[in-house]
């Protein structure tokens, strides 16, 4: 009998970086870090986002596989009141354009400068360098007054956003503290079967690693990390099918990661839970929060007193970054209400799809998995071959 849960874990691994790709990415990051340090030794350059959280998944957009990217912070030794977004963006751009190594590889976006590298094998790869300044003491004091723990406050930064249509502005962020918060909650889950996981990676990659100890912690994926990877990929595939305009309204990854980790923090997920068990628990939580669309805040709290991750005060959705009380992760739901509607529609759809996959009577469950992870990767994994489109001609009543 096939083990569907193990098959899904295998498919998630195929969406992640391989050990060879990881080494390639780390090497390029290290070279860039040294380059920036040589130019300005006060710059602090570090990775953040999915690479640091161990939740990288290959991007999928407009129903096509996209290149991997590594998010990095380029922190200048200036407080935000000593500079402005345009100035530090220009500083970073000048540094990167000063050498042929990077000058021909650059693309500019609102919050980052992207360095596009040559494909590694059949896959592309890029590094997003995010110019940032140090948060002011006033900002840190305000964060503490709003409940942020002291150990998180000191790493607060301000990201420079440069937008042609809006005034240039600072975006409050705290990526290093978020990684610390994430790791503290994830560690009991990562400890489960850690040696077994690293042993399997070593056995499959002896040409790369000399021993199990050489296997980076990045590849010790807990059930929480794999659940986040599955949810991120399922989000990308689902929203890509809705068309370009609605695809822009998909939830940011920080919403997904925070919901999963906060659910675990509240002891709703056993440390021994597998990835599908984690997904089912998280989806049940989110189905409850979807009731905010019909219930008042008072009625919701009467019925679901313990549900505090997401709230709705009047017409305003709130879900605060656990290490940055200035960052409402669902603020986009308030400016574009359709975001919330589409988010919960996706959750209900995914919940039904997971139940279909686990249904013992579903003899075509592989195709159902393709609906959430993408058909191509599933077809390759199971050797299914591409689904043929049958032209049946117009229906009689439409002639």
Tab-separated table of C-alpha atoms in Angstrom:
chain	number	residue	atom	x	y	z
A	1	UNK	CA	0.000	0.000	0.000
A	2	UNK	CA	1.352	3.403	-0.943
A	3	UNK	CA	2.239	5.862	1.815
A	4	UNK	CA	0.735	9.110	0.560
A	5	UNK	CA	2.230	11.171	3.374
A	6	UNK	CA	5.770	10.040	2.566
A	7	UNK	CA	5.151	10.697	-1.129
A	8	UNK	CA	4.047	14.244	-0.338
A	9	UNK	CA	7.195	14.757	1.766
A	10	UNK	CA	9.279	13.583	-1.205
A	11	UNK	CA	7.486	16.035	-3.492
A	12	UNK	CA	8.097	18.902	-1.062
A	13	UNK	CA	11.819	18.050	-1.085
A	14	UNK	CA	11.800	18.279	-4.881
A	15	UNK	CA	10.502	21.847	-4.608
A	16	UNK	CA	13.352	22.807	-2.273
A	17	UNK	CA	17.014	23.518	-2.965
A	18	UNK	CA	19.184	20.451	-3.478
A	19	UNK	CA	22.455	20.212	-1.496
A	20	UNK	CA	24.377	21.219	-4.630
A	21	UNK	CA	22.091	24.210	-5.228
A	22	UNK	CA	22.345	25.191	-1.563
A	23	UNK	CA	26.151	25.195	-1.761
A	24	UNK	CA	26.034	27.231	-4.963
A	25	UNK	CA	23.698	29.807	-3.387
A	26	UNK	CA	25.763	30.039	-0.207
A	27	UNK	CA	28.975	30.517	-2.187
A	28	UNK	CA	27.478	33.401	-4.182
A	29	UNK	CA	26.081	34.969	-1.025
A	30	UNK	CA	29.474	34.718	0.742
A	31	UNK	CA	31.265	36.337	-2.223
A	32	UNK	CA	28.751	39.201	-2.272
A	33	UNK	CA	29.054	39.668	1.479
A	34	UNK	CA	32.853	39.930	1.253
A	35	UNK	CA	32.605	42.321	-1.684
A	36	UNK	CA	30.333	44.697	0.245
A	37	UNK	CA	32.495	44.427	3.361
A	38	UNK	CA	35.594	45.344	1.358
A	39	UNK	CA	33.783	48.401	-0.016
A	40	UNK	CA	32.357	49.485	3.335
A	41	UNK	CA	33.298	47.519	6.431
A	42	UNK	CA	30.395	49.042	8.390
A	43	UNK	CA	27.793	47.317	6.175
A	44	UNK	CA	26.067	44.349	7.795
A	45	UNK	CA	24.901	41.874	5.164
A	46	UNK	CA	22.835	38.828	6.061
A	47	UNK	CA	20.223	36.510	4.519
A	48	UNK	CA	16.637	36.540	5.702
A	49	UNK	CA	13.285	35.077	4.735
A	50	UNK	CA	12.739	31.496	3.608
A	51	UNK	CA	16.449	30.680	3.233
A	52	UNK	CA	17.032	31.427	6.934
A	53	UNK	CA	13.781	29.766	8.009
A	54	UNK	CA	14.404	26.609	5.986
A	55	UNK	CA	11.132	27.079	4.087
A	56	UNK	CA	12.398	27.751	0.565
A	57	UNK	CA	10.160	26.501	-2.201
A	58	UNK	CA	10.528	27.025	-5.914
A	59	UNK	CA	8.416	30.047	-6.982
A	60	UNK	CA	5.460	29.468	-9.274
A	61	UNK	CA	3.842	32.377	-11.096
A	62	UNK	CA	1.427	32.703	-14.006
A	63	UNK	CA	1.258	28.882	-14.058
A	64	UNK	CA	4.988	28.529	-14.703
A	65	UNK	CA	7.983	27.528	-12.603
A	66	UNK	CA	10.189	30.494	-11.732
A	67	UNK	CA	13.754	30.972	-10.525
A	68	UNK	CA	14.821	30.631	-6.903
A	69	UNK	CA	15.753	33.791	-5.055
A	70	UNK	CA	17.629	34.472	-1.822
A	71	UNK	CA	16.512	37.475	0.216
A	72	UNK	CA	19.285	39.446	1.926
A	73	UNK	CA	19.439	42.565	4.061
A	74	UNK	CA	22.105	45.190	3.309
A	75	UNK	CA	22.140	47.227	6.530
A	76	UNK	CA	23.962	50.546	6.363
A	77	UNK	CA	25.450	51.981	9.555
A	78	UNK	CA	22.993	54.871	9.614
A	79	UNK	CA	19.773	55.539	11.461
A	80	UNK	CA	16.765	56.341	9.352
A	81	UNK	CA	16.785	59.961	10.583
A	82	UNK	CA	20.367	60.330	9.282
A	83	UNK	CA	19.584	59.344	5.698
A	84	UNK	CA	16.638	58.703	3.367
A	85	UNK	CA	15.439	55.777	1.214
A	86	UNK	CA	16.760	57.283	-2.024
A	87	UNK	CA	20.198	57.878	-0.567
A	88	UNK	CA	20.904	54.371	0.729
A	89	UNK	CA	19.330	52.803	-2.354
A	90	UNK	CA	21.738	54.869	-4.488
A	91	UNK	CA	24.659	53.846	-2.257
A	92	UNK	CA	23.941	50.164	-2.705
A	93	UNK	CA	23.384	50.557	-6.432
A	94	UNK	CA	26.673	52.448	-6.861
A	95	UNK	CA	28.570	49.731	-5.001
A	96	UNK	CA	27.121	46.951	-7.145
A	97	UNK	CA	27.621	48.864	-10.397
A	98	UNK	CA	31.277	49.519	-9.550
A	99	UNK	CA	32.290	46.040	-10.695
A	100	UNK	CA	31.596	44.013	-13.835
A	101	UNK	CA	30.842	41.034	-11.584
A	102	UNK	CA	27.437	42.520	-10.743
A	103	UNK	CA	26.819	45.552	-12.978
A	104	UNK	CA	25.278	43.573	-15.841
A	105	UNK	CA	23.124	41.424	-13.558
A	106	UNK	CA	21.056	44.090	-11.783
A	107	UNK	CA	17.321	44.775	-11.725
A	108	UNK	CA	15.674	47.446	-9.571
A	109	UNK	CA	12.503	46.898	-7.585
A	110	UNK	CA	10.678	48.963	-4.962
A	111	UNK	CA	12.335	47.358	-1.946
A	112	UNK	CA	15.385	45.604	-3.354
A	113	UNK	CA	18.062	45.425	-6.006
A	114	UNK	CA	18.086	41.983	-7.577
A	115	UNK	CA	21.259	40.263	-8.819
A	116	UNK	CA	20.427	37.657	-11.465
A	117	UNK	CA	22.994	34.894	-11.820
A	118	UNK	CA	23.512	32.520	-14.713
A	119	UNK	CA	21.413	29.379	-14.547
A	120	UNK	CA	22.688	26.553	-12.374
A	121	UNK	CA	21.936	23.516	-14.477
A	122	UNK	CA	18.397	24.108	-15.705
A	123	UNK	CA	17.487	26.419	-12.815
A	124	UNK	CA	17.936	30.154	-12.422
A	125	UNK	CA	18.911	31.887	-9.227
A	126	UNK	CA	18.978	35.441	-7.890
A	127	UNK	CA	19.830	37.389	-4.742
A	128	UNK	CA	17.543	40.212	-3.611
A	129	UNK	CA	19.598	42.807	-1.715
A	130	UNK	CA	17.347	44.975	0.477
A	131	UNK	CA	18.886	48.362	1.445
A	132	UNK	CA	18.087	49.194	5.075
A	133	UNK	CA	18.897	51.582	7.912
A	134	UNK	CA	19.005	51.117	11.691
A	135	UNK	CA	15.778	51.867	13.554
A	136	UNK	CA	15.948	54.938	15.804
A	137	UNK	CA	15.909	54.737	19.602
A	138	UNK	CA	12.462	56.339	19.573
A	139	UNK	CA	11.184	53.522	17.363
A	140	UNK	CA	12.652	50.884	19.665
A	141	UNK	CA	11.138	52.514	22.752
A	142	UNK	CA	7.765	52.591	21.002
A	143	UNK	CA	8.081	48.903	20.069
A	144	UNK	CA	8.750	47.979	23.708
A	145	UNK	CA	5.828	50.087	24.892
A	146	UNK	CA	3.612	48.090	22.521
A	147	UNK	CA	4.732	44.754	23.961
A	148	UNK	CA	7.799	43.759	21.931
A	149	UNK	CA	10.281	41.795	24.038
A	150	UNK	CA	13.607	43.569	24.734
A	151	UNK	CA	15.651	40.774	23.128
A	152	UNK	CA	13.839	41.387	19.846
A	153	UNK	CA	13.952	45.195	19.798
A	154	UNK	CA	17.688	45.694	19.257
A	155	UNK	CA	17.665	44.149	15.777
A	156	UNK	CA	14.855	46.354	14.419
A	157	UNK	CA	15.592	47.975	11.058
A	158	UNK	CA	13.934	50.230	8.483
A	159	UNK	CA	13.710	49.008	4.885
A	160	UNK	CA	14.029	51.639	2.155
A	161	UNK	CA	11.131	51.587	-0.287
A	162	UNK	CA	11.530	53.650	-3.456
A	163	UNK	CA	8.304	53.996	-5.420
A	164	UNK	CA	7.690	56.259	-8.404
A	165	UNK	CA	3.991	56.691	-7.651
A	166	UNK	CA	4.199	57.189	-3.860
A	167	UNK	CA	6.490	59.168	-1.556
A	168	UNK	CA	9.631	57.243	-0.704
A	169	UNK	CA	9.176	55.691	2.709
A	170	UNK	CA	10.652	53.495	5.411
A	171	UNK	CA	9.103	50.087	6.137
A	172	UNK	CA	9.568	48.839	9.705
A	173	UNK	CA	11.088	45.345	9.798
A	174	UNK	CA	12.861	42.941	12.139
A	175	UNK	CA	13.988	39.870	10.167
A	176	UNK	CA	16.698	38.658	12.569
A	177	UNK	CA	14.287	38.684	15.499
A	178	UNK	CA	11.699	36.822	13.417
A	179	UNK	CA	14.232	34.065	12.708
A	180	UNK	CA	14.967	33.815	16.442
A	181	UNK	CA	11.241	33.614	17.285
A	182	UNK	CA	10.736	30.999	14.558
A	183	UNK	CA	13.655	28.827	15.673
A	184	UNK	CA	12.617	28.862	19.339
A	185	UNK	CA	9.213	27.424	18.468
A	186	UNK	CA	10.472	25.094	15.734
A	187	UNK	CA	13.325	23.491	17.719
A	188	UNK	CA	11.244	20.790	19.521
A	189	UNK	CA	9.818	19.768	16.129
A	190	UNK	CA	13.242	19.884	14.444
A	191	UNK	CA	14.670	17.694	17.218
A	192	UNK	CA	12.273	14.892	16.322
A	193	UNK	CA	14.154	12.505	14.002
A	194	UNK	CA	16.967	15.053	13.375
A	195	UNK	CA	19.715	12.391	13.152
A	196	UNK	CA	17.623	10.174	10.861
A	197	UNK	CA	16.938	13.040	8.464
A	198	UNK	CA	20.565	14.130	8.321
A	199	UNK	CA	21.652	10.532	7.808
A	200	UNK	CA	19.370	10.194	4.780
A	201	UNK	CA	20.710	13.422	3.284
A	202	UNK	CA	24.294	12.258	3.833
A	203	UNK	CA	23.662	8.814	2.304
A	204	UNK	CA	22.227	10.456	-0.818
A	205	UNK	CA	24.982	13.072	-1.136
A	206	UNK	CA	28.289	11.434	-0.201
A	207	UNK	CA	29.859	13.240	-3.147
A	208	UNK	CA	29.140	16.531	-1.327
A	209	UNK	CA	29.450	15.733	2.396
A	210	UNK	CA	32.171	13.829	4.233
A	211	UNK	CA	29.976	12.958	7.224
A	212	UNK	CA	26.498	13.440	8.689
A	213	UNK	CA	27.893	16.347	10.725
A	214	UNK	CA	28.655	18.192	7.463
A	215	UNK	CA	24.990	18.242	6.458
A	216	UNK	CA	23.702	21.815	7.056
A	217	UNK	CA	20.851	22.297	9.511
A	218	UNK	CA	18.942	23.803	6.570
A	219	UNK	CA	18.130	20.251	5.432
A	220	UNK	CA	16.786	19.124	8.797
A	221	UNK	CA	13.183	19.919	7.888
A	222	UNK	CA	10.662	19.713	10.699
A	223	UNK	CA	7.008	18.967	10.008
A	224	UNK	CA	6.297	22.679	10.577
A	225	UNK	CA	8.802	23.758	7.931
A	226	UNK	CA	7.504	21.235	5.400
A	227	UNK	CA	3.927	22.319	6.107
A	228	UNK	CA	4.888	25.925	5.381
A	229	UNK	CA	6.573	24.840	2.162
A	230	UNK	CA	3.467	22.930	1.078
A	231	UNK	CA	1.188	25.854	1.939
A	232	UNK	CA	3.384	28.357	0.082
A	233	UNK	CA	3.476	26.170	-3.023
A	234	UNK	CA	-0.268	25.427	-2.835
A	235	UNK	CA	-0.907	29.176	-2.554
A	236	UNK	CA	1.200	29.926	-5.639
A	237	UNK	CA	-0.445	27.222	-7.738
A	238	UNK	CA	-3.992	28.143	-6.661
A	239	UNK	CA	-3.664	31.888	-7.165
A	240	UNK	CA	-1.850	31.483	-10.485
A	241	UNK	CA	-4.995	29.833	-11.847
A	242	UNK	CA	-7.114	32.866	-10.962
A	243	UNK	CA	-5.493	35.161	-13.524
A	244	UNK	CA	-2.867	37.888	-13.301
A	245	UNK	CA	-4.935	40.429	-11.387
A	246	UNK	CA	-6.104	38.091	-8.631
A	247	UNK	CA	-2.694	36.443	-8.455
A	248	UNK	CA	-1.372	39.789	-7.191
A	249	UNK	CA	-3.702	39.453	-4.178
A	250	UNK	CA	-2.234	36.213	-2.831
A	251	UNK	CA	-1.197	36.193	0.858
A	252	UNK	CA	2.401	37.016	1.691
A	253	UNK	CA	4.589	34.188	2.993
A	254	UNK	CA	4.929	35.849	6.416
A	255	UNK	CA	1.199	35.310	7.002
A	256	UNK	CA	1.536	31.587	6.309
A	257	UNK	CA	4.699	31.126	8.400
A	258	UNK	CA	3.315	33.087	11.349
A	259	UNK	CA	0.010	31.203	11.398
A	260	UNK	CA	1.758	27.812	11.395
A	261	UNK	CA	4.283	28.769	14.088
A	262	UNK	CA	1.713	30.533	16.275
A	263	UNK	CA	-0.536	27.457	16.110
A	264	UNK	CA	2.423	25.354	17.276
A	265	UNK	CA	3.318	27.857	19.991
A	266	UNK	CA	-0.148	27.441	21.482
A	267	UNK	CA	0.460	23.669	21.825
A	268	UNK	CA	-2.137	22.719	19.228
A	269	UNK	CA	0.352	20.646	17.211
A	270	UNK	CA	2.109	17.570	18.699
A	271	UNK	CA	5.889	17.554	18.210
A	272	UNK	CA	5.616	14.147	16.544
A	273	UNK	CA	2.970	15.269	14.011
A	274	UNK	CA	3.767	14.615	10.357
A	275	UNK	CA	3.370	17.247	7.670
A	276	UNK	CA	-0.209	16.287	6.745
A	277	UNK	CA	-1.297	16.306	10.374
A	278	UNK	CA	0.181	19.794	10.747
A	279	UNK	CA	-1.618	20.972	7.602
A	280	UNK	CA	-4.963	19.607	8.813
A	281	UNK	CA	-4.626	21.315	12.219
A	282	UNK	CA	-3.641	24.643	10.651
A	283	UNK	CA	-6.465	24.495	8.104
A	284	UNK	CA	-8.980	23.817	10.878
A	285	UNK	CA	-7.677	26.896	12.693
A	286	UNK	CA	-8.006	29.021	9.579
A	287	UNK	CA	-11.510	27.755	8.827
A	288	UNK	CA	-12.472	29.072	12.260
A	289	UNK	CA	-10.946	32.496	11.537
A	290	UNK	CA	-12.867	32.604	8.258
A	291	UNK	CA	-16.023	32.999	10.352
A	292	UNK	CA	-14.895	36.565	11.044
A	293	UNK	CA	-16.340	37.301	7.603
A	294	UNK	CA	-19.857	36.714	8.929
A	295	UNK	CA	-19.591	37.309	12.696
A	296	UNK	CA	-19.027	40.460	14.707
A	297	UNK	CA	-15.903	40.693	16.838
A	298	UNK	CA	-17.971	40.269	20.014
A	299	UNK	CA	-19.799	37.182	18.744
A	300	UNK	CA	-16.610	35.601	17.404
A	301	UNK	CA	-14.886	36.011	20.785
A	302	UNK	CA	-17.892	34.533	22.573
A	303	UNK	CA	-17.699	31.423	20.426
A	304	UNK	CA	-13.926	31.144	19.991
A	305	UNK	CA	-12.308	32.777	22.983
A	306	UNK	CA	-8.912	31.085	22.501
A	307	UNK	CA	-8.532	32.110	18.842
A	308	UNK	CA	-6.288	35.169	18.919
A	309	UNK	CA	-3.867	34.877	15.976
A	310	UNK	CA	-6.134	36.832	13.612
A	311	UNK	CA	-8.678	39.402	14.758
A	312	UNK	CA	-11.113	41.798	13.173
A	313	UNK	CA	-11.927	45.037	14.965
A	314	UNK	CA	-14.839	46.637	13.239
A	315	UNK	CA	-13.861	46.414	9.586
A	316	UNK	CA	-10.117	46.237	10.294
A	317	UNK	CA	-8.235	42.947	10.062
A	318	UNK	CA	-5.249	42.536	12.400
A	319	UNK	CA	-2.482	39.970	12.657
A	320	UNK	CA	0.609	41.459	14.228
A	321	UNK	CA	4.147	40.404	13.476
A	322	UNK	CA	5.269	38.604	16.680
A	323	UNK	CA	8.538	40.586	16.821
A	324	UNK	CA	7.367	43.909	15.386
A	325	UNK	CA	4.224	45.546	16.790
A	326	UNK	CA	4.430	48.155	14.015
A	327	UNK	CA	3.825	45.507	11.335
A	328	UNK	CA	0.247	44.358	10.730
A	329	UNK	CA	0.807	41.373	8.436
A	330	UNK	CA	-2.746	41.494	7.067
A	331	UNK	CA	-2.945	45.240	6.585
A	332	UNK	CA	-3.326	44.581	2.863
A	333	UNK	CA	-6.678	42.957	3.649
A	334	UNK	CA	-7.897	46.359	4.866
A	335	UNK	CA	-6.866	48.326	1.775
A	336	UNK	CA	-7.978	45.547	-0.603
A	337	UNK	CA	-10.781	43.536	1.085
A	338	UNK	CA	-10.789	40.970	-1.720
A	339	UNK	CA	-7.477	39.683	-0.346
A	340	UNK	CA	-9.203	38.316	2.759
A	341	UNK	CA	-12.060	36.837	0.743
A	342	UNK	CA	-9.684	35.059	-1.656
A	343	UNK	CA	-7.469	33.874	1.214
A	344	UNK	CA	-10.292	32.063	2.961
A	345	UNK	CA	-11.657	30.701	-0.329
A	346	UNK	CA	-8.209	29.198	-0.938
A	347	UNK	CA	-8.174	27.684	2.562
A	348	UNK	CA	-11.550	25.998	2.061
A	349	UNK	CA	-10.488	24.715	-1.369
A	350	UNK	CA	-7.207	23.351	-0.002
A	351	UNK	CA	-8.977	21.653	2.907
A	352	UNK	CA	-11.265	19.810	0.480
A	353	UNK	CA	-8.310	18.856	-1.723
A	354	UNK	CA	-6.335	17.406	1.208
A	355	UNK	CA	-9.375	15.298	2.175
A	356	UNK	CA	-9.631	14.066	-1.430
A	357	UNK	CA	-5.962	13.056	-1.429
A	358	UNK	CA	-6.354	11.088	1.802
A	359	UNK	CA	-9.580	9.411	0.640
A	360	UNK	CA	-8.762	5.710	0.217
A	361	UNK	CA	-11.306	5.502	-2.616
A	362	UNK	CA	-9.520	8.152	-4.679
A	363	UNK	CA	-7.601	6.018	-7.156
A	364	UNK	CA	-6.339	9.131	-8.987
A	365	UNK	CA	-4.991	10.891	-5.909
A	366	UNK	CA	-1.725	11.640	-7.743
A	367	UNK	CA	-3.622	14.014	-10.039
A	368	UNK	CA	-5.256	15.579	-6.996
A	369	UNK	CA	-1.815	16.252	-5.512
A	370	UNK	CA	-0.952	17.923	-8.821
A	371	UNK	CA	-3.795	20.371	-8.220
A	372	UNK	CA	-1.999	21.798	-5.191
A	373	UNK	CA	1.711	21.312	-5.980
A	374	UNK	CA	1.677	21.721	-9.759
A	375	UNK	CA	1.067	19.113	-12.428
A	376	UNK	CA	4.557	19.010	-13.926
A	377	UNK	CA	6.414	18.036	-10.761
A	378	UNK	CA	3.761	15.432	-9.914
A	379	UNK	CA	3.784	13.979	-13.427
A	380	UNK	CA	7.564	13.627	-13.291
A	381	UNK	CA	7.499	12.062	-9.815
A	382	UNK	CA	4.837	9.461	-10.610
A	383	UNK	CA	5.713	9.037	-14.292
A	384	UNK	CA	2.165	9.914	-15.285
A	385	UNK	CA	2.742	11.704	-18.541
A	386	UNK	CA	1.043	14.912	-19.523
A	387	UNK	CA	-2.745	15.081	-19.325
A	388	UNK	CA	-4.203	15.120	-22.816
A	389	UNK	CA	-6.829	17.752	-23.676
A	390	UNK	CA	-9.783	16.182	-25.525
A	391	UNK	CA	-11.584	18.386	-28.024
A	392	UNK	CA	-15.236	17.364	-27.837
A	393	UNK	CA	-16.727	20.085	-30.010
A	394	UNK	CA	-19.585	22.361	-28.961
A	395	UNK	CA	-22.399	20.997	-26.792
A	396	UNK	CA	-25.676	20.573	-28.775
A	397	UNK	CA	-27.537	23.197	-26.747
A	398	UNK	CA	-24.829	25.803	-27.519
A	399	UNK	CA	-24.854	25.320	-31.301
